[in-house]
Coordinates of C-alpha atoms in Angstrom, one line a residue:
X4 CA -7.9 -10.0 -6.0
X5 CA -7.2 -7.9 -3.0
X6 CA -9.6 -6.1 -0.7
X7 CA -12.2 -6.7 -3.5
X8 CA -15.5 -8.0 -4.1
X9 CA -14.7 -10.7 -6.7
X10 CA -18.4 -10.3 -8.5
X11 CA -17.8 -6.6 -8.5
X12 CA -14.8 -6.1 -10.8
X13 CA -16.0 -4.3 -13.9
X14 CA -15.7 -0.3 -13.9
X15 CA -19.1 1.4 -13.4
X16 CA -20.1 4.7 -14.5
X17 CA -22.5 6.5 -11.8
X18 CA -24.7 9.2 -12.6
X19 CA -23.1 12.7 -11.9
X20 CA -19.6 11.4 -10.8
X21 CA -17.6 11.8 -14.1
X22 CA -16.7 8.2 -14.3
X23 CA -14.5 8.5 -11.1
X24 CA -16.9 7.5 -8.0
X25 CA -15.8 4.3 -6.6
X26 CA -17.1 2.5 -3.4
X27 CA -15.4 0.4 -0.7
X28 CA -16.5 -2.5 -2.7
X29 CA -15.3 -0.9 -6.0
X30 CA -12.4 -2.0 -8.0
X31 CA -10.9 -2.3 -11.5
X32 CA -9.0 -5.5 -12.0
X33 CA -5.4 -5.4 -13.5
X34 CA -5.6 -5.7 -17.2
X35 CA -3.2 -8.5 -18.5
X36 CA -0.3 -7.2 -20.4
X37 CA 0.6 -10.5 -22.4
X38 CA 0.6 -9.4 -25.8
X39 CA 3.1 -6.3 -25.3
X40 CA 5.0 -8.4 -22.7
X41 CA 5.6 -11.0 -25.2
X42 CA 6.9 -8.7 -27.6
X43 CA 8.9 -6.9 -25.4
X44 CA 10.3 -10.1 -23.9
X45 CA 11.7 -11.3 -27.5
X46 CA 12.5 -7.8 -28.4
X47 CA 14.8 -7.4 -25.3
X48 CA 16.3 -10.7 -25.9
X49 CA 17.2 -9.5 -29.2
X50 CA 18.6 -6.1 -27.8
X51 CA 20.5 -8.0 -25.2
X52 CA 22.2 -10.7 -27.6
X53 CA 23.0 -8.1 -29.9
X54 CA 24.8 -5.9 -27.3
X55 CA 26.8 -9.4 -26.3
X56 CA 27.5 -9.9 -30.1
X57 CA 28.7 -6.5 -30.3
X58 CA 31.0 -6.5 -27.2
X59 CA 32.2 -9.9 -28.6
X60 CA 33.1 -8.7 -32.0
X61 CA 34.6 -5.5 -30.5
X62 CA 36.7 -8.2 -28.5
X63 CA 37.5 -10.2 -31.6
X64 CA 38.6 -7.1 -33.4
X65 CA 40.7 -6.1 -30.6
X66 CA 42.3 -9.4 -30.3
X67 CA 43.1 -9.5 -34.4
X68 CA 45.0 -5.9 -33.9
X69 CA 46.8 -7.5 -30.8
X70 CA 47.7 -10.5 -32.8
X71 CA 49.1 -8.7 -35.9
X72 CA 51.5 -7.1 -33.5
X73 CA 52.7 -10.0 -31.4
X74 CA 52.1 -12.9 -34.0
X75 CA 55.9 -13.3 -34.0
X76 CA 56.3 -12.3 -30.4
X77 CA 57.2 -14.7 -27.5
X78 CA 54.3 -16.9 -26.6
X79 CA 55.0 -15.6 -23.0
X80 CA 52.7 -12.3 -24.3
X81 CA 49.7 -14.4 -24.9
X82 CA 48.0 -14.3 -21.4
X83 CA 48.8 -10.4 -21.5
X84 CA 46.8 -10.3 -24.9
X85 CA 44.0 -12.3 -23.2
X86 CA 43.7 -10.0 -20.3
X87 CA 43.7 -7.0 -22.5
X88 CA 40.7 -8.5 -24.7
X89 CA 38.9 -9.2 -21.6
X90 CA 39.2 -6.0 -20.4
X91 CA 38.3 -4.3 -23.7
X92 CA 35.2 -6.6 -23.8
X93 CA 34.2 -5.4 -20.2
X94 CA 34.8 -1.9 -21.2
X95 CA 32.5 -2.1 -24.3
X96 CA 29.6 -3.8 -22.1
X97 CA 30.1 -0.8 -19.6
X98 CA 30.2 1.6 -22.2
X99 CA 26.6 -0.1 -23.5
X100 CA 25.2 0.2 -20.1
X101 CA 26.2 3.8 -19.6
X102 CA 24.8 5.0 -23.1
X103 CA 21.4 3.5 -21.7
X104 CA 21.0 5.8 -19.0
X105 CA 22.7 8.8 -21.0
X106 CA 19.5 9.1 -23.5
X107 CA 15.6 8.9 -23.5
X108 CA 13.6 6.0 -23.8
X109 CA 11.0 6.2 -26.5
X110 CA 7.5 4.7 -25.4
X111 CA 8.5 1.2 -27.2
X112 CA 11.9 1.3 -25.2
X113 CA 10.2 2.1 -21.9
X114 CA 8.1 -1.1 -22.5
X115 CA 10.8 -3.3 -23.5
X116 CA 13.2 -2.1 -20.6
X117 CA 10.0 -2.7 -17.9
X118 CA 9.9 -6.0 -19.4
X119 CA 13.2 -6.9 -19.3
X120 CA 13.1 -6.2 -15.5
X121 CA 9.9 -8.1 -14.8
X122 CA 12.1 -10.9 -16.6
X123 CA 15.1 -10.5 -14.5
X124 CA 13.1 -10.2 -11.1
X125 CA 9.9 -12.2 -12.0
X126 CA 9.4 -13.0 -8.2
X127 CA 9.0 -9.3 -7.2
X128 CA 7.6 -7.7 -10.3
X129 CA 4.4 -7.5 -12.4
X130 CA 3.6 -5.1 -15.3
X131 CA 0.0 -4.3 -15.9
X132 CA -1.7 -1.3 -17.8
X133 CA -4.1 0.5 -16.3
X134 CA -5.7 2.0 -19.7
X135 CA -4.5 3.6 -22.7
X136 CA -3.6 7.0 -24.1
X137 CA -5.6 9.3 -26.6
X138 CA -3.4 7.8 -29.3
X139 CA -3.6 4.1 -27.8
X140 CA -0.5 3.7 -26.0
X141 CA -0.4 1.6 -22.9
X142 CA -0.1 3.3 -19.4
X143 CA 2.4 0.7 -18.2
X144 CA 2.9 0.2 -14.4
X145 CA 5.6 -2.0 -12.6
X146 CA 4.5 -3.5 -9.6
X147 CA 7.3 -4.0 -6.9
X148 CA 6.4 -6.6 -4.0
X149 CA 7.3 -9.8 -2.5
X150 CA 3.6 -10.9 -3.4
X151 CA 3.3 -9.2 -6.8
X152 CA -0.2 -9.1 -8.0
X153 CA -1.3 -9.2 -4.3
X154 CA -1.8 -7.2 -1.2
X155 CA -0.5 -8.5 2.3
X156 CA -2.7 -7.2 5.1
X157 CA -0.9 -4.3 6.4
X158 CA 1.6 -4.0 4.1
X159 CA 1.2 -0.5 2.6
X160 CA 0.8 0.6 -1.0
X161 CA 2.8 3.3 -2.6
X162 CA 3.1 4.8 -5.9
X163 CA 5.2 7.3 -8.1
X164 CA 3.9 8.9 -11.0
X165 CA 5.9 10.4 -13.7
X166 CA 5.8 12.3 -17.0
X167 CA 2.2 13.8 -16.5
X168 CA 3.3 16.6 -18.7
X169 CA 4.8 15.0 -21.9
X170 CA 7.4 17.5 -22.2
X171 CA 8.8 17.0 -18.8
X172 CA 10.6 13.3 -19.1
X173 CA 13.3 13.7 -16.3
X174 CA 11.0 11.7 -13.9
X175 CA 10.2 9.3 -16.3
X176 CA 13.9 8.4 -16.7
X177 CA 14.4 8.6 -12.9
X178 CA 11.4 6.1 -12.3
X179 CA 12.6 3.8 -15.3
X180 CA 16.3 3.7 -13.5
X181 CA 14.7 3.3 -10.2
X182 CA 13.1 0.1 -11.3
X183 CA 16.1 -1.1 -12.7
X184 CA 17.9 -0.1 -9.5
X185 CA 15.3 -2.2 -7.2
X186 CA 15.5 -5.0 -9.3
X187 CA 19.4 -5.1 -9.4
X188 CA 19.2 -4.6 -5.6
X189 CA 17.1 -7.6 -5.1
X190 CA 19.2 -10.0 -7.4
X191 CA 22.2 -8.7 -5.4
X192 CA 20.5 -9.3 -2.1
X193 CA 21.4 -5.6 -1.3
X194 CA 20.0 -5.2 2.6
X195 CA 18.2 -2.1 1.9
X196 CA 16.2 -3.0 -1.0
X197 CA 15.2 -6.2 0.2
X198 CA 13.9 -4.7 3.3
X199 CA 12.0 -2.0 1.4
X200 CA 10.4 -5.0 -0.9
X201 CA 9.6 -7.1 2.2
X202 CA 7.8 -4.2 3.9
X203 CA 6.3 -2.1 0.8
X204 CA 4.3 -2.5 -2.1
X205 CA 5.5 -0.1 -5.1
X206 CA 3.7 0.7 -8.1
X207 CA 5.5 3.2 -10.9
X208 CA 3.8 4.5 -13.5
X209 CA 6.7 6.2 -15.5
X210 CA 4.9 7.9 -18.1
X211 CA 1.2 9.2 -17.6
X212 CA 1.2 11.0 -20.9
X213 CA 3.1 8.9 -23.4
X214 CA 1.4 10.8 -26.3
X215 CA 2.8 14.2 -25.2
X216 CA 6.4 12.7 -24.5
X217 CA 6.7 11.4 -28.2
X218 CA 5.5 14.7 -29.4
X219 CA 8.0 16.6 -27.5
X220 CA 10.8 14.2 -28.2
X221 CA 10.2 14.3 -31.9
X222 CA 10.1 18.0 -32.0
X223 CA 13.6 19.6 -32.5
X224 CA 14.9 21.2 -29.1
X225 CA 14.8 24.7 -30.6
X226 CA 11.2 24.3 -31.4
X227 CA 9.9 23.0 -28.3
X228 CA 9.7 26.0 -26.3
X229 CA 7.7 25.6 -23.0
X230 CA 4.7 23.9 -24.1
X231 CA 5.2 21.6 -27.0
X232 CA 4.2 18.0 -25.7
X233 CA 3.0 19.4 -22.4
X234 CA -0.6 18.5 -23.0
X235 CA -1.9 15.2 -24.1
X236 CA -2.9 14.2 -27.7
X237 CA -6.0 16.1 -27.4
X238 CA -4.4 19.4 -26.3
X239 CA -5.7 19.1 -22.5
X240 CA -3.4 19.6 -19.5
X241 CA -3.7 16.4 -17.5
X242 CA -3.1 18.3 -14.4
X243 CA -6.4 20.6 -14.5
X244 CA -8.2 17.8 -15.8
X245 CA -8.9 16.1 -12.3
X246 CA -12.2 16.7 -10.2
X247 CA -11.9 20.0 -8.6
X248 CA -12.4 18.8 -5.2
X249 CA -10.5 21.8 -3.5
X250 CA -13.6 23.6 -4.4
X251 CA -16.2 21.2 -2.6
X252 CA -13.7 21.3 0.0
X253 CA -14.2 25.2 0.7
X254 CA -18.0 25.0 0.2
X255 CA -18.7 22.6 3.0
X256 CA -16.5 24.3 5.2
X257 CA -18.2 27.6 4.5
X258 CA -21.7 25.6 5.2
X259 CA -20.2 24.2 8.4
X260 CA -20.9 20.7 7.2
X261 CA -18.6 18.2 8.9
X262 CA -17.4 16.6 5.8
X263 CA -13.5 16.5 5.0
X264 CA -12.6 13.4 3.4
X265 CA -13.5 11.1 0.3
X266 CA -15.4 14.1 -1.1
X267 CA -15.8 12.5 -4.7
X268 CA -19.4 11.4 -3.7
X269 CA -20.2 14.9 -3.7
X270 CA -18.9 15.9 -7.0
X271 CA -20.6 16.3 -10.2
X272 CA -19.9 17.8 -13.6
X273 CA -20.7 17.4 -17.2
X274 CA -17.0 17.6 -18.5
X275 CA -15.7 14.8 -20.6
X276 CA -12.4 14.0 -19.1
X277 CA -9.3 12.7 -20.7
X278 CA -8.8 8.9 -20.9
X279 CA -5.5 9.2 -19.1
X280 CA -7.0 11.2 -16.3
X281 CA -9.9 8.5 -16.2
X282 CA -7.5 5.6 -16.2
X283 CA -5.4 7.2 -13.7
X284 CA -8.4 8.2 -11.6
X285 CA -9.5 4.9 -11.5
X286 CA -6.5 3.5 -10.2
X287 CA -6.1 5.9 -7.6
X288 CA -9.4 5.0 -6.2
X289 CA -9.1 1.2 -6.7
X290 CA -5.8 0.8 -4.7
X291 CA -5.6 1.4 -0.9
X292 CA -2.5 3.9 -1.6
X293 CA -1.2 5.4 1.4
X294 CA 1.9 7.6 -0.2
X295 CA 2.3 9.0 -3.6
X296 CA 4.7 11.3 -5.4
X297 CA 4.0 13.1 -8.8
X298 CA 7.4 14.1 -10.7
X299 CA 7.6 17.0 -12.9
X300 CA 10.2 19.4 -14.3
X301 CA 10.6 23.1 -14.6
X302 CA 11.9 24.0 -11.2
X303 CA 13.7 22.3 -8.2
X304 CA 11.5 22.0 -5.0
X305 CA 9.1 19.5 -3.3
X306 CA 5.5 21.1 -3.5
X307 CA 2.7 20.0 -1.0
X308 CA -1.2 20.8 -0.8
X309 CA -3.4 22.6 -1.2
X310 CA -2.8 23.6 -4.8
X311 CA -5.7 25.6 -4.9
X312 CA -6.5 28.8 -3.2
X313 CA -9.9 29.5 -1.9
X314 CA -12.1 31.7 -4.2
X315 CA -8.9 33.4 -5.8
X316 CA -6.2 32.8 -8.4
X317 CA -3.6 35.0 -6.4
X318 CA -0.6 33.1 -4.5
X319 CA -1.7 32.8 -1.3
X320 CA -0.8 29.9 1.2
X321 CA -3.8 27.4 1.3
X322 CA -3.3 25.3 4.5
X323 CA -4.5 21.7 4.4
X324 CA -5.9 19.9 7.7
X325 CA -2.4 17.9 7.1
X326 CA -0.2 21.0 6.9
X327 CA 2.5 19.9 9.3
X328 CA 2.6 16.2 8.0
X329 CA 2.6 17.4 4.3
X330 CA 5.3 19.8 5.0
X331 CA 7.4 16.9 6.9
X332 CA 7.1 14.7 3.9
X333 CA 8.0 17.4 1.6
X334 CA 11.2 17.8 3.6
X335 CA 11.9 14.3 3.5
X336 CA 12.5 14.7 -0.2
X337 CA 14.4 18.3 -0.4
X338 CA 16.6 17.2 2.8
X339 CA 17.7 14.2 0.9
X340 CA 18.4 15.8 -2.6
X341 CA 21.8 16.4 -3.7
X342 CA 20.7 20.4 -3.9
X343 CA 17.1 20.9 -3.5
X344 CA 17.2 22.2 0.1
X345 CA 20.8 23.8 -0.3
X346 CA 21.9 27.4 -1.3
X347 CA 24.3 26.2 -4.0
X348 CA 22.1 27.2 -7.0
X349 CA 20.2 30.3 -8.0
X350 CA 16.4 30.0 -8.3
X351 CA 15.1 28.6 -11.7
X352 CA 13.3 31.6 -12.4
X353 CA 15.8 34.1 -11.0
X354 CA 13.4 35.4 -8.7
X355 CA 13.8 35.9 -5.0
X356 CA 10.2 35.1 -4.3
X357 CA 10.8 31.6 -5.6
X358 CA 14.2 31.0 -4.0
X359 CA 12.9 27.5 -2.4
X360 CA 16.5 26.6 -1.3
X361 CA 16.1 29.4 1.4
X362 CA 12.7 27.6 2.5
X363 CA 14.2 24.4 2.8
X364 CA 13.5 23.4 -0.8
X365 CA 9.7 23.0 -0.1
X366 CA 6.6 25.2 -1.1
X367 CA 2.9 25.1 -0.4
X368 CA 1.3 24.7 -3.9
X369 CA -1.2 27.5 -3.8
X370 CA 1.5 29.9 -2.3
X371 CA 3.5 29.6 -5.4
X372 CA 0.6 29.4 -7.9
X373 CA -2.8 28.2 -7.6
X374 CA -4.1 25.4 -9.6
X375 CA -7.6 24.1 -10.0
X376 CA -8.2 20.3 -11.1
X377 CA -4.9 19.0 -10.1
X378 CA -4.0 15.2 -9.2
X379 CA -2.2 15.9 -6.1
X380 CA -5.5 17.3 -4.3
X381 CA -7.6 14.7 -5.8
X382 CA -5.4 12.1 -4.3
X383 CA -5.5 13.7 -0.7
X384 CA -9.5 14.7 -0.8
X385 CA -10.7 11.5 -2.7
X386 CA -8.9 8.8 -0.9
X387 CA -6.9 7.9 2.2
X388 CA -3.6 8.6 -0.1
X389 CA -1.2 11.6 0.9
X390 CA 0.6 12.6 -2.6
X391 CA 3.2 15.6 -3.2
X392 CA 4.5 17.0 -6.2
X393 CA 8.3 17.2 -7.2
X394 CA 9.9 19.4 -9.5
X395 CA 13.4 18.0 -10.2
X396 CA 15.1 20.1 -12.6
X397 CA 15.0 23.7 -13.9
X398 CA 15.1 22.7 -17.5
X399 CA 12.0 21.0 -18.5
X400 CA 13.9 18.9 -21.2
X401 CA 17.6 18.6 -20.4
X402 CA 20.1 17.0 -22.9
X403 CA 20.0 12.9 -22.2
X404 CA 23.8 13.3 -21.0
X405 CA 22.7 15.3 -18.0
X406 CA 20.4 12.2 -16.8
X407 CA 23.2 10.2 -15.0
X408 CA 24.0 13.2 -12.6
X409 CA 20.0 13.8 -12.2
X410 CA 19.9 10.0 -11.2
X411 CA 22.6 10.8 -8.7
X412 CA 21.0 13.8 -7.2
X413 CA 17.6 12.2 -6.8
X414 CA 18.4 8.6 -5.9
X415 CA 18.7 8.9 -2.2
X416 CA 15.5 11.2 -2.1
X417 CA 13.6 8.7 -4.1
X418 CA 14.5 5.9 -1.6
X419 CA 14.0 7.9 1.5
X420 CA 10.7 9.1 0.5
X421 CA 9.5 5.7 0.2
X422 CA 10.6 4.7 3.5
X423 CA 8.2 7.6 4.9
X424 CA 5.2 5.0 4.3
X425 CA 6.4 3.4 7.3
X426 CA 5.5 6.4 9.5
X427 CA 2.7 7.0 11.9
X428 CA 0.4 4.0 12.7
X429 CA -1.6 1.1 11.0
X430 CA -3.8 -1.4 12.5
X431 CA -6.9 -3.4 12.0
X432 CA -10.7 -2.2 13.2
X433 CA -12.7 -5.7 14.1
X434 CA -15.9 -6.4 15.8
X435 CA -14.7 -7.3 19.4
X436 CA -17.4 -10.3 19.1
X437 CA -17.1 -11.8 16.2
X438 CA -13.5 -11.0 14.9
X439 CA -14.7 -9.7 11.7
X440 CA -13.5 -6.7 10.1
X441 CA -15.3 -3.5 10.3
X442 CA -15.2 -1.8 7.0
X443 CA -15.6 2.1 6.3
X444 CA -14.7 2.8 10.1
X445 CA -13.5 6.3 10.5
X446 CA -10.3 6.7 12.1
X447 CA -9.9 10.5 13.6
X448 CA -6.3 11.7 14.7
X449 CA -6.2 14.5 17.6
X450 CA -2.8 16.0 18.3
X451 CA -2.3 15.9 22.4
X452 CA -1.7 19.7 21.8
X453 CA -5.1 20.3 20.2
X454 CA -8.6 20.3 21.3
X455 CA -10.0 19.0 18.3
X456 CA -9.0 16.3 15.8
X457 CA -7.4 17.1 12.5
X458 CA -10.4 17.5 10.0
X459 CA -9.2 14.7 7.6
X460 CA -10.2 10.9 8.8
X461 CA -9.0 8.1 7.2
X462 CA -11.5 4.8 6.5
X463 CA -10.7 1.6 6.8
X464 CA -10.9 -0.8 4.0
X465 CA -13.1 -4.0 3.3
X466 CA -10.7 -6.1 5.4
X467 CA -10.9 -3.5 8.5
X468 CA -7.4 -2.1 7.6
X469 CA -6.1 1.4 8.2
X470 CA -3.0 3.3 7.6
X471 CA -2.1 7.0 9.0
X472 CA 0.9 8.8 8.0
X473 CA 2.3 11.1 11.1
X474 CA 5.3 12.7 12.0
X475 CA 6.8 12.2 15.7
X476 CA 4.3 13.1 18.3
X477 CA 1.5 12.2 21.0
X478 CA -1.8 11.8 19.7
X479 CA -5.0 10.4 20.6
X480 CA -6.6 7.9 17.8
X481 CA -10.5 7.6 17.8
X482 CA -12.4 5.3 15.8
X483 CA -16.0 5.3 14.9
X484 CA -18.3 3.1 12.9
X485 CA -22.2 2.3 12.4
X486 CA -23.3 -0.1 15.0
X487 CA -20.7 0.3 17.3
X488 CA -19.6 2.1 20.5
X489 CA -16.9 4.6 19.7
X490 CA -13.0 3.7 20.8
X491 CA -9.9 5.8 21.5
X492 CA -6.3 5.2 22.4
X493 CA -3.6 7.4 23.2
X494 CA -0.5 7.0 21.2
X495 CA 3.3 8.1 21.3
X496 CA 4.5 7.9 17.8
X497 CA 8.2 7.5 17.6
X498 CA 8.8 6.3 14.0
X499 CA 11.7 4.2 15.3
X500 CA 11.2 1.3 13.2
X501 CA 12.2 1.9 9.5
X502 CA 10.1 -1.1 8.1
X503 CA 7.0 -0.5 10.1
X504 CA 4.6 1.9 11.3
X505 CA 3.5 1.6 14.9
X506 CA 0.6 -0.9 14.9
X507 CA -2.8 0.0 16.8
X508 CA -5.8 -2.5 16.4
X509 CA -9.1 -1.8 17.6
X510 CA -11.6 -4.1 18.8
X511 CA -15.1 -2.3 18.9
X512 CA -18.0 -3.2 21.0
X513 CA -21.2 -3.7 18.8
X514 CA -24.2 -1.3 20.2
X515 CA -26.9 -3.6 21.3
X516 CA -30.0 -3.7 19.1
X517 CA -32.2 -2.2 21.6
X518 CA -30.0 0.7 21.9
X519 CA -29.9 1.0 18.0
X520 CA -33.4 1.1 17.9
X521 CA -33.7 3.8 20.5
X522 CA -31.2 5.9 18.7
X523 CA -32.7 5.4 15.7
X524 CA -36.1 6.6 17.0
X525 CA -34.5 9.6 18.8
X526 CA -33.1 10.7 15.5
X527 CA -36.6 10.2 13.7
X528 CA -38.2 12.6 16.5
X529 CA -35.8 15.0 15.8
X530 CA -37.0 15.3 12.2
X531 CA -40.1 17.4 11.7
X532 CA -43.3 15.6 11.0
X533 CA -45.8 17.2 8.6
X534 CA -49.1 16.0 9.4
X535 CA -51.7 15.6 6.3
X536 CA -54.5 17.9 6.1
X537 CA -58.0 16.8 6.1
X538 CA -60.2 19.0 3.8
X539 CA -63.6 17.6 5.4
X540 CA -62.4 18.2 8.8
X541 CA -61.3 21.5 8.0
X542 CA -64.8 22.1 6.4
X543 CA -66.2 21.0 9.6
X544 CA -64.2 23.2 11.6
X545 CA -65.2 26.3 9.6
X546 CA -68.8 25.4 9.9
X547 CA -68.6 25.7 13.4
X548 CA -67.2 28.8 13.8
X549 CA -69.8 30.5 11.6
X550 CA -72.7 28.9 13.5
X551 CA -74.5 31.2 16.1
X552 CA -73.7 30.4 19.8
X553 CA -75.3 31.3 23.0
X554 CA -73.3 33.5 25.5
X555 CA -73.1 30.2 27.8
X556 CA -71.6 28.2 24.9
X557 CA -69.2 30.9 24.2
X558 CA -68.1 31.1 27.7
X559 CA -67.9 27.3 27.9
X560 CA -65.8 27.2 24.8

């Protein structure tokens, strides 16, 4: 597979890392999904045939009605009759298609629908499971790319995750609809969709919490309240179950330790994390994701890091090192939404403090309310990915009849947000002498208006590849790697190309071995050296001090 050491595909539990730690050589192989796909294919085919059969039956029934009234009529009316029957058949098919998007898909229906999409677009899709829920349901991902199951160098990877809270299923339905939209666009050779698939690798996990969804779906609406189905089958809120890396970030900042990224190595707890959390956590760590969004319901706003305030549960602004970039990403979604950034709706909770439309439809997570153990900040502090959280409906579980309108409200936003992955810069870092990739090189960004770099570097993967999302501006890019001289370049980011970030490659000069040895010796000299005590020598010194000496000897001493 891509970017992997093929001999090291199995998940590893490392001590003190709660199943989450992954190095650049770790990865988790895609789980083949043949059994469910086969079932889904056959079932989907049956449903498709049934839909056609019902439509034809309706047409025949219409034909019989028309035939009765026109049996004795002139034969000149027969062409009209055929046209009417044809139109009635089309109407039946269109009604069937409309009904599909006006109701919620059960988990089995979700799997069948994704399998149907995969069957329609096999050249650009692949289905895989990243794990199972508590009750054994597969966490199914559909991957869209011109090279499904693979990774093209400098082709960025992005993901959408829906239904993390089981009783918030609008995002789930939007992502199923988005998957269908991408497939239909590919079949129809839609220019925008074709360009997106040619330049982007898209992973869609429509439901992270299928158990919670089934519970909420099978509960009468009047009895759901605000919490039924929110958590998983173990009654754990999955958006509080990820490692709390914000706490580590704040601690190292207090101690003035220059460590700002990939903080999972410093994390340790004895908590048993949920299978859904572990599966998604491993997925996040095993893929070189660049951009991500997590879809929720309960309000109408685009939320960005940090989600956790330092040392308090109060609602205060928690600014991440990439605050400006995150605000820009959130505004991309809200500005393209039909209502999110517009003053055409009341605040969902009726309070002036949460009138997000007046803020452009965006909010800092901790300023809204502080959350520890959330997935959004985990992405940012454990990997190179940048994730925001999208709240897409005031109602957590609206009637299915509202889904078509919600799709229209969000369709442009979902598409435009994916295009943002081609912002900023990307490139390869190689050994200037051998041409070999330099893995784990650190990429720092310094804004032209600032004296210090942004305290959140990204690192290259095993093929020396990096991506750095940035809004328009002037920057200095600084690259550091063990065994190489630092390098820097000044870049004017324009984001002019819709389908590619600006390419900035680096060929690093290796540090001569003699110089590396000298640097190592200098570092060792800076470390305090403790001399071993010799007990016999100590006794001799004490004995000498105890012996009587002449005045001349004392003066000589």
